[in-house]
Structure formats: structure tokens, C-alpha cells
Amino acid sequence: MISVRTALDHLLDLVSPLAVEHVPLAEAFGRVLAKDVAARREQPPFAASTMDGYAVNKAEVELHAMFKVIGESAAGHRFDGRVGPGQAVRIFTGAPVPDGASFVVIQEDVDRKGNLITILDQPGGDNIRPAGGDFKIGDIIAAPKRLSSADIALLASMNVPQVPVRRKPDIALISTGDELVMPGETPGPGQIIASNTFGLKALLEDCGASVRILPIARDQKPALEAAFNFAKGADLVVTIGGASVGDHDLVAQVAQDLGMEQSFYKVAMRPGKPLMGGRMGTAAMIGLPGNPVSAMVCGHVFLKPVVERMLGLPDGTTFKTAPLREPLSKNGPREHYMRAVLTPDGIAACENQDSALLSVLAEANVLLLRPPHDPARDTGATVTYLTL
Ligand code: AMP
Ligand code: MG
């Protein structure tokens, strides 16, 4: 069996960054910027006042100095004249600082009588935001980058109405099993609700993919063939379940009959051993184990980096370390991704690691990583984890 790292490398080899498309700025949030974008203008485009007050020449600013108010500069309405000696221009926040002025005395610091003002308090700073203080023409937002709300505001300010982003990966999710029904349906005797597809859809959409949940495929070849047919056009086809070697586990067989070139099958990990990966025409195909927690853990460990690669992003998986809050017994021969709870006091593995228990996954906030054959560990020992 291959290691998690080797399996992930095989999966990453199956995909490459998708094409670039241009979307309107208002639809670009959360998308991945595919090319550097340069500012088309300078911001602010003129020296602007940061306060309401009076624009004057800095050299004349001192306590009790008097000025004659000769006009007004408001946001969107520049004062066209020049501020000469002993003169001031009434100015408002965001308005252009007039020629000849180099200081804004805030209105709280002056006394005004008619068109005469007197400085009453020793003024502090100049209250002027210089031209280009935010960004200059040609300043860039560098790709690749998942666009945040702040990036969207910055792009708008840079006057970029269309944004080059990676096409969203189209992912088809296929649940397999005679025992499965959709949430909201009434399960017959011996049936359960398909949960993995919904959990994985959420996980993958969070990564930036566009996800289709296909109808559940029964454990018969024609049903699976039909499901693969529905998945046509997807960049990535993910099957769930039917990946072991039981009599009803048909995924590998049907996929191979349909031309899947398998790159590996089975990974030395817990949970998630019966993972498979390969290429099916233009799509990548990943077969996940059916156990709900196995499928979700594989989603975090394998699918997330695969989606990131399709989006042109570096692998965002970050491993961190924390001290154990409770001891751990020794690990077996496979890498173990244990559901665990991280608190400010350290990390503790959840008691029951049965790979069918979603309630334990929902309770966990990290996956604690155990290398193969890791010996028993005492409280306080440093361990590695992955944030969920
Ligand atoms: P399998 O790999 O098909 O043998 O499935 C392993 C276990 O996972 C079985 O208990 C299945 O009932 C369960 N299972 C498979 N697919 C799903 C799914 N989509 N949602 C919830 N449980 C599933
Ligand atoms: Mg099954």
C-alpha cells in the first residue's frame, strides 16, 4: 500500500490549473484571481482632506493666526482658485486640497465670525491624505489569490470592472449503494440516509468548486454506468462507497470498463484505506470509501488540495503542532487521522474513532496525525494536527 503523501502526489498529477475566465466584479468574491491585476488609476487621485475644517498654508499655522475664508471645497466639487497668504478655504472630508494650501485646520480648532477664522487651539497633524497614498497606477494585486471582500473593494477602487479568475472546477459526486436514500425521503428497512455527498458538497464548495450531487447509483452495473454518464463534462468525478472488495463493490470494475486508467488503489491510512484514483477521459476520477468519516477525512486530506491545484492555488494544507492533553496508545501500521479536540490546553483524541460516527467528526475541530507505528505518547508530548 502507498503512503498518503504518494497517493496525494498521484492525485495532484491527475489535474492541472483550469482555464481563465473574466467575471463581473460583483461576482468575483471567493473566486481565485488567475492573473495579476494592475490599478488603472491612482487613489486618492488628488491630495484630499481627512477632516472637516479650513485649508491654509502650513507656514502660516500658529495659535491665534487669522485667515479670510475665500471659498469652499467639498467632495466632488474642487475649489478652483488658489489659497494666498492670510487666506483659507472651507473644506470637507474627502474634498481636494486647493492649490496653495498644505494644511487643514479642523473646524473644532477655530472660531469663525463671518468670513474670518481664528485658530484657537494648537493644531496637530496636517489632516491631508496625499495623492496616491492608497495605491498608484500600476500597483498590482498578485495572483493566485482567493478574493476576499477587501480585495473586491480594492479592485473596485482600482477601476477594474471585470476580473480574471480560474474557472470553477465542476465536480460530480456519485453516492453508491442499495441502502441509501436522499435526506427527506423515508428509508425502508435496512436503509440509511446518504450523508457523505452533502458533507463533501459543502467541503468542496468551501474550497471554491461547483458541485453536482448526482442521483444515487444502486449496486448494479447499469446504474453505475448511468451515473458515470451523468457525470460527463465534469473536471472531477468522485464516487463514494462501493470501493472495497465486497461482492457489491463495483466502482473499480465499472470505471475500468468505461476506460478509467487507475493510478493507484488503497492507501496506508486510517480511516480511508480503499481510496482509488485515476483518469477517465478528460476527467480525473477519485473513488472514496463509503464510511461517512472516511469520506470526509479523504475530502480534507485529498480532495481539498486537488481542488486547490485546479484553481491554480498552492496546497493550503497546513500542519501545526500542539501538546497532548491526554495520553495516546501506540499506532498501527497505517497513518492515522484521528478526530480530536484542540483547546488552549492542548489536544485530545476523541474516545471513539469508529469511522462511521459523524457525531464524533462534528464534535472534533482538528485531525490529529499519527505516523505509522508511532509509539505510545504521554500527556504533554508534541503532536501534529490539521485544522478542520
Ligand atoms: P461501501 O464502501 O459501499 O461498502 O460503504 C461502506 C459503508 O459506508 C456502508 O456502511 C455504507 O452504508 C456507508 N455509506 C456508503 N455511502 C454512503 C453515503 N453516501 N452516505 C452515508 N453512508 C454511506
Ligand atoms: Mg456500498
CSV table of C-alpha atoms in Angstrom, one decimal, residues 213-357:
chain,number,residue,atom,x,y,z
A,213,ILE,CA,-24.9,15.7,-6.5
A,214,LEU,CA,-25.9,13.0,-9.0
A,215,PRO,CA,-28.7,10.5,-8.3
A,216,ILE,CA,-27.7,7.7,-6.0
A,217,ALA,CA,-26.4,4.7,-8.0
A,218,ARG,CA,-27.7,1.3,-7.0
A,219,ASP,CA,-25.3,-1.5,-6.6
A,220,GLN,CA,-25.7,-2.8,-10.2
A,221,LYS,CA,-23.5,-2.2,-13.2
A,222,PRO,CA,-26.1,-0.4,-15.4
A,223,ALA,CA,-26.9,2.0,-12.5
A,224,LEU,CA,-23.3,2.9,-12.0
A,225,GLU,CA,-22.7,3.2,-15.8
A,226,ALA,CA,-25.7,5.6,-15.9
A,227,ALA,CA,-24.2,7.6,-13.1
A,228,PHE,CA,-20.8,7.9,-14.8
A,229,ASN,CA,-22.7,9.0,-17.9
A,230,PHE,CA,-24.5,11.8,-15.9
A,231,ALA,CA,-21.1,12.9,-14.7
A,232,LYS,CA,-19.8,13.6,-18.2
A,233,GLY,CA,-18.3,17.1,-18.6
A,234,ALA,CA,-17.1,17.2,-15.0
A,235,ASP,CA,-13.5,18.0,-14.3
A,236,LEU,CA,-13.5,15.6,-11.4
A,237,VAL,CA,-15.8,12.6,-10.8
A,238,VAL,CA,-15.9,11.5,-7.1
A,239,THR,CA,-17.6,8.2,-6.2
A,240,ILE,CA,-18.5,7.3,-2.7
A,241,GLY,CA,-18.7,3.8,-1.5
A,242,GLY,CA,-18.5,0.5,-3.4
A,243,ALA,CA,-14.7,0.8,-3.3
A,244,SER,CA,-13.9,-2.2,-1.2
A,245,VAL,CA,-13.6,-5.8,-2.5
A,246,GLY,CA,-17.1,-7.0,-1.4
A,247,ASP,CA,-19.4,-8.7,-3.9
A,248,HIS,CA,-21.4,-5.4,-4.2
A,249,ASP,CA,-18.3,-3.1,-4.7
A,250,LEU,CA,-18.5,-2.4,-8.4
A,251,VAL,CA,-17.0,1.0,-8.7
A,252,ALA,CA,-13.5,0.0,-9.8
A,253,GLN,CA,-14.8,-2.6,-12.2
A,254,VAL,CA,-17.3,-0.4,-13.9
A,255,ALA,CA,-15.0,2.6,-14.0
A,256,GLN,CA,-12.3,0.4,-15.7
A,257,ASP,CA,-14.8,-1.0,-18.2
A,258,LEU,CA,-15.6,2.7,-19.1
A,259,GLY,CA,-11.9,3.3,-19.7
A,260,MET,CA,-10.6,4.6,-16.3
A,261,GLU,CA,-6.8,4.3,-16.1
A,262,GLN,CA,-6.2,3.6,-12.5
A,263,SER,CA,-3.2,5.3,-11.0
A,264,PHE,CA,-3.5,3.6,-7.6
A,265,TYR,CA,-5.8,1.7,-5.3
A,266,LYS,CA,-5.5,1.6,-1.5
A,267,VAL,CA,-3.6,3.9,0.8
A,268,ALA,CA,-2.0,3.1,4.1
A,269,MET,CA,-4.2,5.4,6.1
A,270,ARG,CA,-6.9,5.2,8.7
A,271,PRO,CA,-9.7,5.9,8.0
A,272,GLY,CA,-9.8,5.9,4.2
A,273,LYS,CA,-7.8,2.8,3.1
A,274,PRO,CA,-9.8,1.8,0.0
A,275,LEU,CA,-9.2,5.1,-1.9
A,276,MET,CA,-8.6,4.9,-5.6
A,277,GLY,CA,-7.6,7.5,-8.2
A,278,GLY,CA,-7.3,7.5,-12.0
A,279,ARG,CA,-8.1,9.3,-15.2
A,280,MET,CA,-11.4,8.8,-17.1
A,281,GLY,CA,-11.1,10.6,-20.5
A,282,THR,CA,-10.7,14.3,-19.7
A,283,ALA,CA,-11.8,13.9,-16.1
A,284,ALA,CA,-10.0,12.9,-13.0
A,285,MET,CA,-11.7,10.2,-11.0
A,286,ILE,CA,-11.4,9.6,-7.3
A,287,GLY,CA,-13.2,6.7,-5.6
A,288,LEU,CA,-13.7,7.4,-1.9
A,289,PRO,CA,-14.6,4.9,0.8
A,290,GLY,CA,-18.2,4.9,1.8
A,291,ASN,CA,-17.9,5.2,5.6
A,292,PRO,CA,-19.0,8.7,6.3
A,293,VAL,CA,-16.0,9.8,8.3
A,294,SER,CA,-13.6,8.1,5.9
A,295,ALA,CA,-15.1,10.0,3.0
A,296,MET,CA,-15.0,13.3,4.9
A,297,VAL,CA,-11.4,12.8,6.1
A,298,CYS,CA,-10.4,11.9,2.5
A,299,GLY,CA,-12.2,15.1,1.4
A,300,HIS,CA,-9.9,17.2,3.7
A,301,VAL,CA,-6.7,15.3,3.0
A,302,PHE,CA,-7.0,14.6,-0.7
A,303,LEU,CA,-9.9,16.5,-2.4
A,304,LYS,CA,-9.1,19.9,-1.0
A,305,PRO,CA,-5.5,20.0,-2.4
A,306,VAL,CA,-6.8,18.6,-5.7
A,307,VAL,CA,-9.3,21.5,-6.0
A,308,GLU,CA,-6.7,24.0,-5.0
A,309,ARG,CA,-4.5,22.7,-7.8
A,310,MET,CA,-7.3,23.1,-10.3
A,311,LEU,CA,-7.8,26.6,-9.1
A,312,GLY,CA,-4.0,27.4,-9.5
A,313,LEU,CA,-3.5,27.8,-5.8
A,314,PRO,CA,-0.7,26.3,-3.7
A,315,ASP,CA,-1.6,23.4,-1.4
A,316,GLY,CA,-3.1,25.2,1.5
A,317,THR,CA,-3.0,22.3,3.9
A,318,THR,CA,-1.0,23.4,7.0
A,319,PHE,CA,0.2,21.1,9.6
A,320,LYS,CA,0.6,22.5,13.1
A,321,THR,CA,1.7,21.1,16.4
A,322,ALA,CA,0.2,21.1,19.9
A,323,PRO,CA,0.9,19.3,23.2
A,324,LEU,CA,-1.3,16.3,24.1
A,325,ARG,CA,-3.9,16.9,26.8
A,326,GLU,CA,-4.3,13.1,27.2
A,327,PRO,CA,-2.0,10.2,26.5
A,328,LEU,CA,-2.3,8.1,23.3
A,329,SER,CA,-1.7,4.4,22.8
A,330,LYS,CA,0.6,3.2,20.1
A,331,ASN,CA,-0.4,3.4,16.5
A,332,GLY,CA,-0.7,0.5,14.0
A,333,PRO,CA,0.9,0.2,10.6
A,334,ARG,CA,-1.2,2.9,8.8
A,335,GLU,CA,-1.1,6.7,9.2
A,336,HIS,CA,-4.0,7.6,11.4
A,337,TYR,CA,-6.1,10.7,11.1
A,338,MET,CA,-7.8,10.8,14.5
A,339,ARG,CA,-10.7,13.1,15.2
A,340,ALA,CA,-9.6,15.3,18.1
A,341,VAL,CA,-10.5,18.4,20.0
A,342,LEU,CA,-7.9,21.2,20.3
A,343,THR,CA,-8.4,23.7,23.2
A,344,PRO,CA,-6.0,26.3,24.6
A,345,ASP,CA,-4.8,23.5,27.0
A,346,GLY,CA,-3.7,21.2,24.2
A,347,ILE,CA,-5.1,18.4,22.0
A,348,ALA,CA,-7.0,15.2,22.9
A,349,ALA,CA,-8.2,12.5,20.6
A,350,CYS,CA,-11.9,11.7,20.7
A,351,GLU,CA,-12.6,8.4,22.5
A,352,ASN,CA,-14.4,6.5,19.8
A,353,GLN,CA,-12.6,6.5,16.4
A,354,ASP,CA,-15.2,4.3,14.6
A,355,SER,CA,-15.1,5.6,11.0
A,356,ALA,CA,-18.9,5.6,10.8
A,357,LEU,CA,-19.5,8.1,13.6
